[in-house]
Each structure stands twice: as structure tokens, then as C-alpha cells.
PDB file of C-alpha atoms in Angstrom:
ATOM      1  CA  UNK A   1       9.604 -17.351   3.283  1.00 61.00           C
ATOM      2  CA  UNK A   2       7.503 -16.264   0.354  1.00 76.00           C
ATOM      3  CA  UNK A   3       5.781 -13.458   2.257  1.00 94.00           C
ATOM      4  CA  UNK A   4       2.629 -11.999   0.785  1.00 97.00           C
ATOM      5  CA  UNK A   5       1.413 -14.108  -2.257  1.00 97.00           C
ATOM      6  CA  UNK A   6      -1.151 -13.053  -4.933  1.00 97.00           C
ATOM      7  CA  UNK A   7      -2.668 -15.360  -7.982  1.00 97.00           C
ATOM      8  CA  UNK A   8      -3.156 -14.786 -10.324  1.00 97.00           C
ATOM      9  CA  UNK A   9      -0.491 -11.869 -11.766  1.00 95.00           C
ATOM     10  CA  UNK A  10      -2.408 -10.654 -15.108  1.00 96.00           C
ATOM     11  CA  UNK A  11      -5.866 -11.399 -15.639  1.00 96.00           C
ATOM     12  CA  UNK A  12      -8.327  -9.809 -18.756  1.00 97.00           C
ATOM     13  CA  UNK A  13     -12.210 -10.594 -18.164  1.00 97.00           C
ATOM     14  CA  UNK A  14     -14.946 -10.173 -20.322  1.00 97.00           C
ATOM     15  CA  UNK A  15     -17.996  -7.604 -18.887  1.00 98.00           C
ATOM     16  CA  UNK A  16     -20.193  -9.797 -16.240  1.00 97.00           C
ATOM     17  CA  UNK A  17     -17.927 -12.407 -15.946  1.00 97.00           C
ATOM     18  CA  UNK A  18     -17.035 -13.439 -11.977  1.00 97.00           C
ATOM     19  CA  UNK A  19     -13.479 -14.451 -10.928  1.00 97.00           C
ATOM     20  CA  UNK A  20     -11.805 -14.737  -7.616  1.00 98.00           C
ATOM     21  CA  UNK A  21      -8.003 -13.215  -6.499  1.00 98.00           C
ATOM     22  CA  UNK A  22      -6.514 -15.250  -3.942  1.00 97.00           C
ATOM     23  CA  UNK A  23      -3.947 -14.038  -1.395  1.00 98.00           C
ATOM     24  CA  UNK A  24      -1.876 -15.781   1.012  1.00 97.00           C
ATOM     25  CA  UNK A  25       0.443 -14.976   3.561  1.00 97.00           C
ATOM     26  CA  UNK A  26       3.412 -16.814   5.447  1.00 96.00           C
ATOM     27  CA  UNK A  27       3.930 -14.440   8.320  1.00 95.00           C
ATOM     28  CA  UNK A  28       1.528 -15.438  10.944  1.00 94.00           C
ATOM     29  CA  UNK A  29       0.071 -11.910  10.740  1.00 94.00           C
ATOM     30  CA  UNK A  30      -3.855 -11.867  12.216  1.00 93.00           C
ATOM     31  CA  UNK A  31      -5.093  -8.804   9.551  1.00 92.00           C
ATOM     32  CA  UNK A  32      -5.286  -8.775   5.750  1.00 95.00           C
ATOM     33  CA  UNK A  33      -6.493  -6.177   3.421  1.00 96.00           C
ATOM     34  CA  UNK A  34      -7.600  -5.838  -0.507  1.00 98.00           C
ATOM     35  CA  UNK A  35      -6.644  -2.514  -2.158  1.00 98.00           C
ATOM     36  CA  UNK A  36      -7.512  -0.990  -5.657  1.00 98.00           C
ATOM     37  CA  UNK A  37      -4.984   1.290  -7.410  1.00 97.00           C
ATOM     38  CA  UNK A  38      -6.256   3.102 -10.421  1.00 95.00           C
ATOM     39  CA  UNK A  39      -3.671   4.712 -13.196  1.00 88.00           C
ATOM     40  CA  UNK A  40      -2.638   7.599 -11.424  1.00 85.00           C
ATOM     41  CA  UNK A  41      -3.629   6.972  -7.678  1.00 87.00           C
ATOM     42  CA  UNK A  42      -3.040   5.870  -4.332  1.00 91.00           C
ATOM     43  CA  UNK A  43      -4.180   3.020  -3.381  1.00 96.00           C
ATOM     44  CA  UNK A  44      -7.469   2.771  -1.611  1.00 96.00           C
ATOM     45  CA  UNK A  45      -8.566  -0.048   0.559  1.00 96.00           C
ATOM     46  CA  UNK A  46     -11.826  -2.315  -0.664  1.00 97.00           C
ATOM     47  CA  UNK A  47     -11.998  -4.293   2.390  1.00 97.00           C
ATOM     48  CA  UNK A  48     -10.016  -6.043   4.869  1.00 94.00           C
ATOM     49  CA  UNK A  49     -10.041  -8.579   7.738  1.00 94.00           C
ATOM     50  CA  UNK A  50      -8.786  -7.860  11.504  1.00 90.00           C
ATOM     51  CA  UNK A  51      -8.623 -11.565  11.814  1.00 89.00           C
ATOM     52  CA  UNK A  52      -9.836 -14.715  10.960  1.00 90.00           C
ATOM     53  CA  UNK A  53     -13.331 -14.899  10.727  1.00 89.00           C
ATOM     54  CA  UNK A  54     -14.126 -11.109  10.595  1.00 92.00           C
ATOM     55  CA  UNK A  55     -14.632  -9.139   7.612  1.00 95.00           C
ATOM     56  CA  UNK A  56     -15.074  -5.103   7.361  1.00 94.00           C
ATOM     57  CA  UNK A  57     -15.603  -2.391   4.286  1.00 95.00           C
ATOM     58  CA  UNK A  58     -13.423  -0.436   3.568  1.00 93.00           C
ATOM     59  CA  UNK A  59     -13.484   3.071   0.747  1.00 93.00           C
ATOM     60  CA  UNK A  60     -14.910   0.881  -2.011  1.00 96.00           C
ATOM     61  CA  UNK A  61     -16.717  -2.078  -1.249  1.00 97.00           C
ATOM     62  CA  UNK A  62     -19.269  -1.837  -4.076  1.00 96.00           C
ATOM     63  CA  UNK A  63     -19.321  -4.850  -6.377  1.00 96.00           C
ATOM     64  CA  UNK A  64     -16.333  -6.838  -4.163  1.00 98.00           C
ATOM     65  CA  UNK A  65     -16.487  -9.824  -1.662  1.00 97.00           C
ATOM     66  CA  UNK A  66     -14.466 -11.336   0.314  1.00 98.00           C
ATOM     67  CA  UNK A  67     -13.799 -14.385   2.367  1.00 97.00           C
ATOM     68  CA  UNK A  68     -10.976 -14.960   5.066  1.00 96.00           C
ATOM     69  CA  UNK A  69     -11.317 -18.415   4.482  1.00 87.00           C
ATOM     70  CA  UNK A  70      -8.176 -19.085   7.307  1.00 95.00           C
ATOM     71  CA  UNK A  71      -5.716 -17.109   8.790  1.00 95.00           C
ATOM     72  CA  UNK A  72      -3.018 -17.543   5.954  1.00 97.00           C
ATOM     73  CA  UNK A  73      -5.880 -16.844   2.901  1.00 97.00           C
ATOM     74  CA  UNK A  74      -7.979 -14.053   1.904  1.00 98.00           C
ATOM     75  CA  UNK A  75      -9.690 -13.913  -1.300  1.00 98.00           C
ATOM     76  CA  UNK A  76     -11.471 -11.168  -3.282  1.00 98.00           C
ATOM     77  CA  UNK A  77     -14.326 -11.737  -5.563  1.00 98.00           C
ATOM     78  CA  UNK A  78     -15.922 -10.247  -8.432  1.00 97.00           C
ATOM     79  CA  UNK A  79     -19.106 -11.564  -8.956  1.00 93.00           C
ATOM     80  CA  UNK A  80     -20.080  -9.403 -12.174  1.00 96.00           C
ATOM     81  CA  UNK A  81     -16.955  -7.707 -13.475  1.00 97.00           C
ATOM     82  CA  UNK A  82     -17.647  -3.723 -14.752  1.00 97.00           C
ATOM     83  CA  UNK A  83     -14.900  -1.954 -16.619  1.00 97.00           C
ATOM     84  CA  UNK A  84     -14.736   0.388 -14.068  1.00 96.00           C
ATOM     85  CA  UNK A  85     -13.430  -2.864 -12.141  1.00 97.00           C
ATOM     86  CA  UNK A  86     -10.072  -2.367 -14.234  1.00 97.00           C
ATOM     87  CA  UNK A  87      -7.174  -1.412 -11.734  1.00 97.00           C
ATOM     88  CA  UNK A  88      -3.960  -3.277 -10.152  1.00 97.00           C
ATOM     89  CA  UNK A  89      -5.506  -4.926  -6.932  1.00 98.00           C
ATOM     90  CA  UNK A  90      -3.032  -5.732  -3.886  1.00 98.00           C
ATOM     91  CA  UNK A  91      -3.247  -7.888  -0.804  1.00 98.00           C
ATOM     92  CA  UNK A  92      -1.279  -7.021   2.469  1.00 96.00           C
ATOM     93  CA  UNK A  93      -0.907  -8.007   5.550  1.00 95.00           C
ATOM     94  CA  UNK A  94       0.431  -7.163   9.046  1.00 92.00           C
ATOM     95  CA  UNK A  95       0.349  -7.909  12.633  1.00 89.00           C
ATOM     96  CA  UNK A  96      -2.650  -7.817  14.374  1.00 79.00           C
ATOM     97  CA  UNK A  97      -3.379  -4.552  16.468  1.00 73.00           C
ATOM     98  CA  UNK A  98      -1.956  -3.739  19.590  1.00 73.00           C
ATOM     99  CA  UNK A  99       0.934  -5.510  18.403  1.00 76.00           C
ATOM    100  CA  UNK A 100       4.828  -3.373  19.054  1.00 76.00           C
ATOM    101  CA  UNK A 101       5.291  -3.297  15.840  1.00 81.00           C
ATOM    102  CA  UNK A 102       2.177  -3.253  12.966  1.00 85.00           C
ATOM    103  CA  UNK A 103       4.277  -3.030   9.609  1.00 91.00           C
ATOM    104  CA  UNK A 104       2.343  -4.170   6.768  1.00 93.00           C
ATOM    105  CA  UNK A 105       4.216  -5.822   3.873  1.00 95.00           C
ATOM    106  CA  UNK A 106       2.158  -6.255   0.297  1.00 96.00           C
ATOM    107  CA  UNK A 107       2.242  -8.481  -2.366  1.00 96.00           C
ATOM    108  CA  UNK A 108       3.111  -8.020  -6.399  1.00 95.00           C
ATOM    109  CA  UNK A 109      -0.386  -7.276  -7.405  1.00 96.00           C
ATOM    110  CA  UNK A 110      -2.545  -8.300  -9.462  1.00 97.00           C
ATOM    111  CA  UNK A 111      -3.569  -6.563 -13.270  1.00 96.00           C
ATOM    112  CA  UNK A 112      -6.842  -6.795 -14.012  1.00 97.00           C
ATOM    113  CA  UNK A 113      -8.575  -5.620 -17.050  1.00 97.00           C
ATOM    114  CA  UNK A 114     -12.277  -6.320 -17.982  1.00 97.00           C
ATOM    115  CA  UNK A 115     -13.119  -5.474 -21.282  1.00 97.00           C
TER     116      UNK A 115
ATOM    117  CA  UNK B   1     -11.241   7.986   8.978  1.00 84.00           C
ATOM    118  CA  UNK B   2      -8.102   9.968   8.943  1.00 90.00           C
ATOM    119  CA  UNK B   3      -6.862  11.597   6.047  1.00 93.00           C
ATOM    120  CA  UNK B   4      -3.064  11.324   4.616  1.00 96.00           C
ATOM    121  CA  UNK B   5      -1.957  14.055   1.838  1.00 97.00           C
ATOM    122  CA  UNK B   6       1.359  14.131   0.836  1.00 98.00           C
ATOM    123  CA  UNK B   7       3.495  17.398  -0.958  1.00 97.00           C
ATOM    124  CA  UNK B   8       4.521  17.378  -3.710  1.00 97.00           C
ATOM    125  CA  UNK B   9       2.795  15.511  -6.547  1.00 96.00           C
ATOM    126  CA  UNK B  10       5.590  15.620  -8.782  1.00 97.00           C
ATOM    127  CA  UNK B  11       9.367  16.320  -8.620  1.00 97.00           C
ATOM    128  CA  UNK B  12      11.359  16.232 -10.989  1.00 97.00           C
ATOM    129  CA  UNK B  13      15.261  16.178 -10.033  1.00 96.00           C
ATOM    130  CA  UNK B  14      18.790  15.776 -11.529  1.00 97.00           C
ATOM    131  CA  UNK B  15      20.883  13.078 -10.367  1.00 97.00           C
ATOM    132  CA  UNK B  16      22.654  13.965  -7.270  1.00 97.00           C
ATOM    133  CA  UNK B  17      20.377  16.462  -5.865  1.00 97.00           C
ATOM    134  CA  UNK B  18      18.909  16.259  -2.082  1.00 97.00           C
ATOM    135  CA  UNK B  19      14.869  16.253  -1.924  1.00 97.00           C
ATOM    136  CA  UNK B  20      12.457  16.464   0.609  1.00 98.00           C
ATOM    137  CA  UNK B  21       8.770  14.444   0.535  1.00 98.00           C
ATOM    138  CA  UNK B  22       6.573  15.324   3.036  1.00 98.00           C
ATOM    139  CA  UNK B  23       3.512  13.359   4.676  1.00 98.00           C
ATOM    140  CA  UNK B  24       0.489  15.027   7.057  1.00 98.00           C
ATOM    141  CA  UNK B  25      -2.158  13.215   8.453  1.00 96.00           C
ATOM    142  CA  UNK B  26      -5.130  14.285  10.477  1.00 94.00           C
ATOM    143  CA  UNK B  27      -5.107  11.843  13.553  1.00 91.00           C
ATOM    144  CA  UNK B  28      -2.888  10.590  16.453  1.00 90.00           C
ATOM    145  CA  UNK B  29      -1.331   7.388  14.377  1.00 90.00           C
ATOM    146  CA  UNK B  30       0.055   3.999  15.414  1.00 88.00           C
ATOM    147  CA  UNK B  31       1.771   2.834  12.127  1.00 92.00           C
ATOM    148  CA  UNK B  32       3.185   4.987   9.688  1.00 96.00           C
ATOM    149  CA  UNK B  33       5.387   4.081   6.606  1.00 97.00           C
ATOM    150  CA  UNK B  34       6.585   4.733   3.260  1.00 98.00           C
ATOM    151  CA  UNK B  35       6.900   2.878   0.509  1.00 97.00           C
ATOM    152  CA  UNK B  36       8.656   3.075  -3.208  1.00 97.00           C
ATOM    153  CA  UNK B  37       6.735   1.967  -6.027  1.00 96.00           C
ATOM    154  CA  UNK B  38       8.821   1.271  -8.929  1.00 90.00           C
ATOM    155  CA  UNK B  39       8.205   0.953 -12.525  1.00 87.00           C
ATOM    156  CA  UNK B  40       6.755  -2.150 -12.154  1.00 89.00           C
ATOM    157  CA  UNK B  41       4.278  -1.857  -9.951  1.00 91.00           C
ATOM    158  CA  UNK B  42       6.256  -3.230  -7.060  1.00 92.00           C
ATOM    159  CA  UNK B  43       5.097  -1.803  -3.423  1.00 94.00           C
ATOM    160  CA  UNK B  44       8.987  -1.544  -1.575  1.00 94.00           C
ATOM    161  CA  UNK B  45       8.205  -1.160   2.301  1.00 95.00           C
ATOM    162  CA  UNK B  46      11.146   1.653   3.077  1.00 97.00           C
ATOM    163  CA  UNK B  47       9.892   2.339   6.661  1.00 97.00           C
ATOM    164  CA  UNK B  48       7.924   1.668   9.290  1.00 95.00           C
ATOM    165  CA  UNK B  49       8.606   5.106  11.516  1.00 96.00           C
ATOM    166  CA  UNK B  50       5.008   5.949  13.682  1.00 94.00           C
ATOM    167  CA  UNK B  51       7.961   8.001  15.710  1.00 95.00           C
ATOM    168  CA  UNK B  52      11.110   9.362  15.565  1.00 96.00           C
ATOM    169  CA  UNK B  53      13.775   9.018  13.278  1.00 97.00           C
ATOM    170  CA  UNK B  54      15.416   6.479  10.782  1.00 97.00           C
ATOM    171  CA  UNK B  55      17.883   6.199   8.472  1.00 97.00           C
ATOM    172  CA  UNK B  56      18.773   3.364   5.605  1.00 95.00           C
ATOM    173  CA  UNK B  57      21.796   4.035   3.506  1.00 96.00           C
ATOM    174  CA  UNK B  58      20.805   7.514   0.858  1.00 97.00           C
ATOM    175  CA  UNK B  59      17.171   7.283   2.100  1.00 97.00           C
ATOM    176  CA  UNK B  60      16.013   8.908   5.969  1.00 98.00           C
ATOM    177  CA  UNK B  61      12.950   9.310   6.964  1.00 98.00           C
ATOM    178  CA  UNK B  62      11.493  11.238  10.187  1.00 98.00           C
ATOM    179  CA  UNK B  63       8.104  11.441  11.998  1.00 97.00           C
ATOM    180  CA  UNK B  64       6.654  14.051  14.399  1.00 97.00           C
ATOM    181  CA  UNK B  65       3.845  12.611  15.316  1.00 93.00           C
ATOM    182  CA  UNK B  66       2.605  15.571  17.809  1.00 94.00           C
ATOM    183  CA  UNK B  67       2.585  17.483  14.951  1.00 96.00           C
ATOM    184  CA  UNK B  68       1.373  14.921  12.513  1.00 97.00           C
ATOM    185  CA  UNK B  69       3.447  15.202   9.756  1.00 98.00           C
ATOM    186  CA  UNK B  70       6.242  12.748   8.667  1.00 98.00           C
ATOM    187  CA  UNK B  71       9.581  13.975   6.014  1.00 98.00           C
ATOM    188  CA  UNK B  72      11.185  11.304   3.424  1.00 98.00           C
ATOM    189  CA  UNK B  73      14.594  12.324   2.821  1.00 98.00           C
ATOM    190  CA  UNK B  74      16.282  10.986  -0.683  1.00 97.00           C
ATOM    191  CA  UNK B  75      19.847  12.642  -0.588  1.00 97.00           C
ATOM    192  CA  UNK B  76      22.607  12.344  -3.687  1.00 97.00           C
ATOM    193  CA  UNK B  77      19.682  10.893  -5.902  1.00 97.00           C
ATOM    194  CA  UNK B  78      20.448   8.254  -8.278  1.00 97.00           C
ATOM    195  CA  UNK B  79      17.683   6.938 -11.909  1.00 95.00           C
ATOM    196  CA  UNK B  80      16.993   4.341  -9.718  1.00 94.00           C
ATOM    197  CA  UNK B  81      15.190   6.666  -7.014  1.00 96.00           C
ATOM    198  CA  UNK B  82      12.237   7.288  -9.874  1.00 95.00           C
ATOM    199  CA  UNK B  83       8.885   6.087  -9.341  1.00 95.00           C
ATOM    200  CA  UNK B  84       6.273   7.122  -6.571  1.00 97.00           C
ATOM    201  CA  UNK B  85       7.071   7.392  -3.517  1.00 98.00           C
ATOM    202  CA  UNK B  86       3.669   6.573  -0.811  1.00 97.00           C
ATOM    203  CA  UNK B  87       3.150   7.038   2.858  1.00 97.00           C
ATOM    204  CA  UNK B  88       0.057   5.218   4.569  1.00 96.00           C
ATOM    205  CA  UNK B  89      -0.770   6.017   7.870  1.00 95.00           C
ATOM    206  CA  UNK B  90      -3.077   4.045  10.822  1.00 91.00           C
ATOM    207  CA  UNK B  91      -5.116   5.479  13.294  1.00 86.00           C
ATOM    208  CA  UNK B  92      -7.186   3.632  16.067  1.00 77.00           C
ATOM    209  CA  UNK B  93      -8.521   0.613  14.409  1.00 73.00           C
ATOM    210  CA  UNK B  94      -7.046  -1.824  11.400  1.00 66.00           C
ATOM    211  CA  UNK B  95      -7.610   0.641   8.040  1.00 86.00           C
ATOM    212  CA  UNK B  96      -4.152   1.563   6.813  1.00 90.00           C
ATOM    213  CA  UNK B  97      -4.578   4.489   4.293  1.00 93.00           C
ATOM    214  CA  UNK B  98      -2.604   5.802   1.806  1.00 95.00           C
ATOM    215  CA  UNK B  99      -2.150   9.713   0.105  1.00 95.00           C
ATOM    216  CA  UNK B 100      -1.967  10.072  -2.769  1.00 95.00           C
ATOM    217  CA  UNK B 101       2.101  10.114  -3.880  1.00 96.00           C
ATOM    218  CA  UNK B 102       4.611  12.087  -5.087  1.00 97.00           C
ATOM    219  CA  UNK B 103       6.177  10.966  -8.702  1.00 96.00           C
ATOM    220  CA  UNK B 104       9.691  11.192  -8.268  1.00 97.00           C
ATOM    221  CA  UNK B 105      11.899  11.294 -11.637  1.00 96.00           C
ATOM    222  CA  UNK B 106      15.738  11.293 -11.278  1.00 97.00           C
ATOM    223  CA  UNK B 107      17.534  13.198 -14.551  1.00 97.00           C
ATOM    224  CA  UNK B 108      21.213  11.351 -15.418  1.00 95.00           C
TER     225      UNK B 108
END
């Protein structure tokens, strides 16, 4: 039971370059979410997915898309990768709502650095 | 959305010592936890507490949620307690959001 499971783990991109983060889960849960965490920061959501088939924005959506291609995979994409795209990025998921108990568990992250 | 701010930014404590972290938020909430981040990045869920009270070995944690505000207890504090420490918090509808931390650093 691998939980929440992000690819790649490191990643360094050259300005304008596109590349996708994929993120799987083996908990059955119906909701997934993308955050950003910048040196220093909390993390703050760039979109997520209440379940399959539906996407919403989150804080910072700006130069991100997604796809909840089924209910186990969400991916993130940059289609033109800005330095100011630099940042740890982490998937998560958890129970869908209205469920007793919505805990939402995250996976390792993944470093990204476009130079 | 709702808002999450957690006190304070930084502590700095020697080992052994008792600390307090403390968590508001500005809605009615159906999911709160707190997580550890260590020094490598890894998220640690430590609890899921929307309500009441919990404990888990050095580490309790308690939410009033009529008052909004939710305490992380680390008692007899240990090196390996560093790193920031993170509540998120849900509201109506599927956006869990974080504050911003509090850096904890444990002295030997």
C-alpha cells in the first residue's frame, strides 16, 4: 500500500520547456489536489479535483493544468516553464466530502527547478 | 476562502522543554490537521482533530472548533522534533489550506 505516489522526485528544466508531474494514489479516495511550496512557505494549493472528471482552481492556477485522467491519477502540467515555476510541488489526496472522516495524506514531492 | 494563521513563526527550544503551537482559522471547519515537515521535505500527517482532543505518545493536539482555534502540544522535546510544524484547515467545500508554519528547532 504505496499511498500517495509522485514522479518524478527531482526535475531541472530549461525556461519554456513543458513537462508533466504525475500523481497516483492507492486509497480509493474521490479528491486530489496539486500544491506549490516556495522556500520559506506554506503550501498553497494550484488546483485540485473533487472527483473524477471535475477539475477546479485553486490560489495559483496561472501557467498550470491539470488532468484527472482516472480516479487513481492526477497530473500537473507545465506547458511553458518560468523560473518563478521553481518550488517543491505535492499531490494529496483524501476522501471525498461528506465522508466521517476527510484526512488527507500527501506524497514526497516533487523538486523542480527551471533555470 | 477561509484563512489559517498559525503563532509563532519561529521557536527555538532546548531539548526537554514543553511548547505550545497554536492554529486559528476564520470559518466553521470539517477537517483540520497538522503535519511535521522534516528536513527533507517530508509532509508527516500527525492529526486529523476537526474536534476535540488527541494524544500520540510526546505530541497532543486539541481543537475548539466554536472558537476556531486548534493547540499542538510537543512536551519533553527531543532534535528530532525540528522542522516546521503546519496545520491546514477545510471549510465547506474540497480546498484544504494551509498557514503558514512555525519553524521549530530543538537545542541538545
Amino acid at each position: 500500500n504505496a499511498g500517495v505516489t509522485q514522479t518524478p522526485k527531482f526535475q531541472v528544466l530549461k525556461t519554456g520547456q513543458s513537462m508533466t508531474l504525475q500523481c497516483a494514489q492507492d486509497m480509493n479516495h474521490n479528491s486530489m489536489y496539486w500544491y506549490r511550496q516556495d522556500p520559506g512557505m506554506g503550501l498553497r494549493l494550484i488546483y485540485y479535483s473533487a472527483s473524477e472528471g471535475t477539475t477546479d482552481k485553486g490560489e495559483v492556477p496561472n501557467g498550470y493544468n491539470v488532468s484527472r485522467l482516472n480516479k487513481r491519477e492526477f497530473s500537473l502540467r507545465l506547458e511553458s516553464a518560468a523560473p518563478s515555476q521553481t518550488s517543491v510541488y505535492f499531490c494529496a489526496s483524501s476522501p471525498r466530502q461528506g465522508a466521517r472522516r476527510t484526512e488527507a495524506f500527501f506524497g514526497q514531492g516533487t523538486r523542480l527547478t527551471v533555470v | 476562502g477561509i484563512q489559517v494563521e498559525q503563532s509563532p513563526p519561529d521557536l527555538i527550544l532546548q531539548e526537554g522543554a514543553n511548547s505550545t503551537l497554536r492554529c486559528n482559522f476564520s470559518d466553521s471547519v470539517n477537517n483540520l490537521q497538522w503535519f511535521h515537515q522534516n528536513p527533507w521535505g517530508q509532509l508527516i500527517n500527525l492529526f486529523y482533530i476537526p474536534s476535540g482532543t488527541k494524544q500520540n505518545g510526546r505530541l497532543s493536539a486539541t481543537t475548539v472548533a466554536t472558537e476556531r482555534y486548534s493547540l499542538l502540544y510537543i512536551s519533553s522535546s527531543q532534535t528530532t522534533d525540528s522542522g516546521v510544524y503546519f496545520c491546514a484547515a477545510k471549510a465547506a467545500g474540497n480546498k484544504l489550506t494551509f498557514g503558514g508554519g512555525t519553524r521549530v528547532l530543538v537545542k541538545p
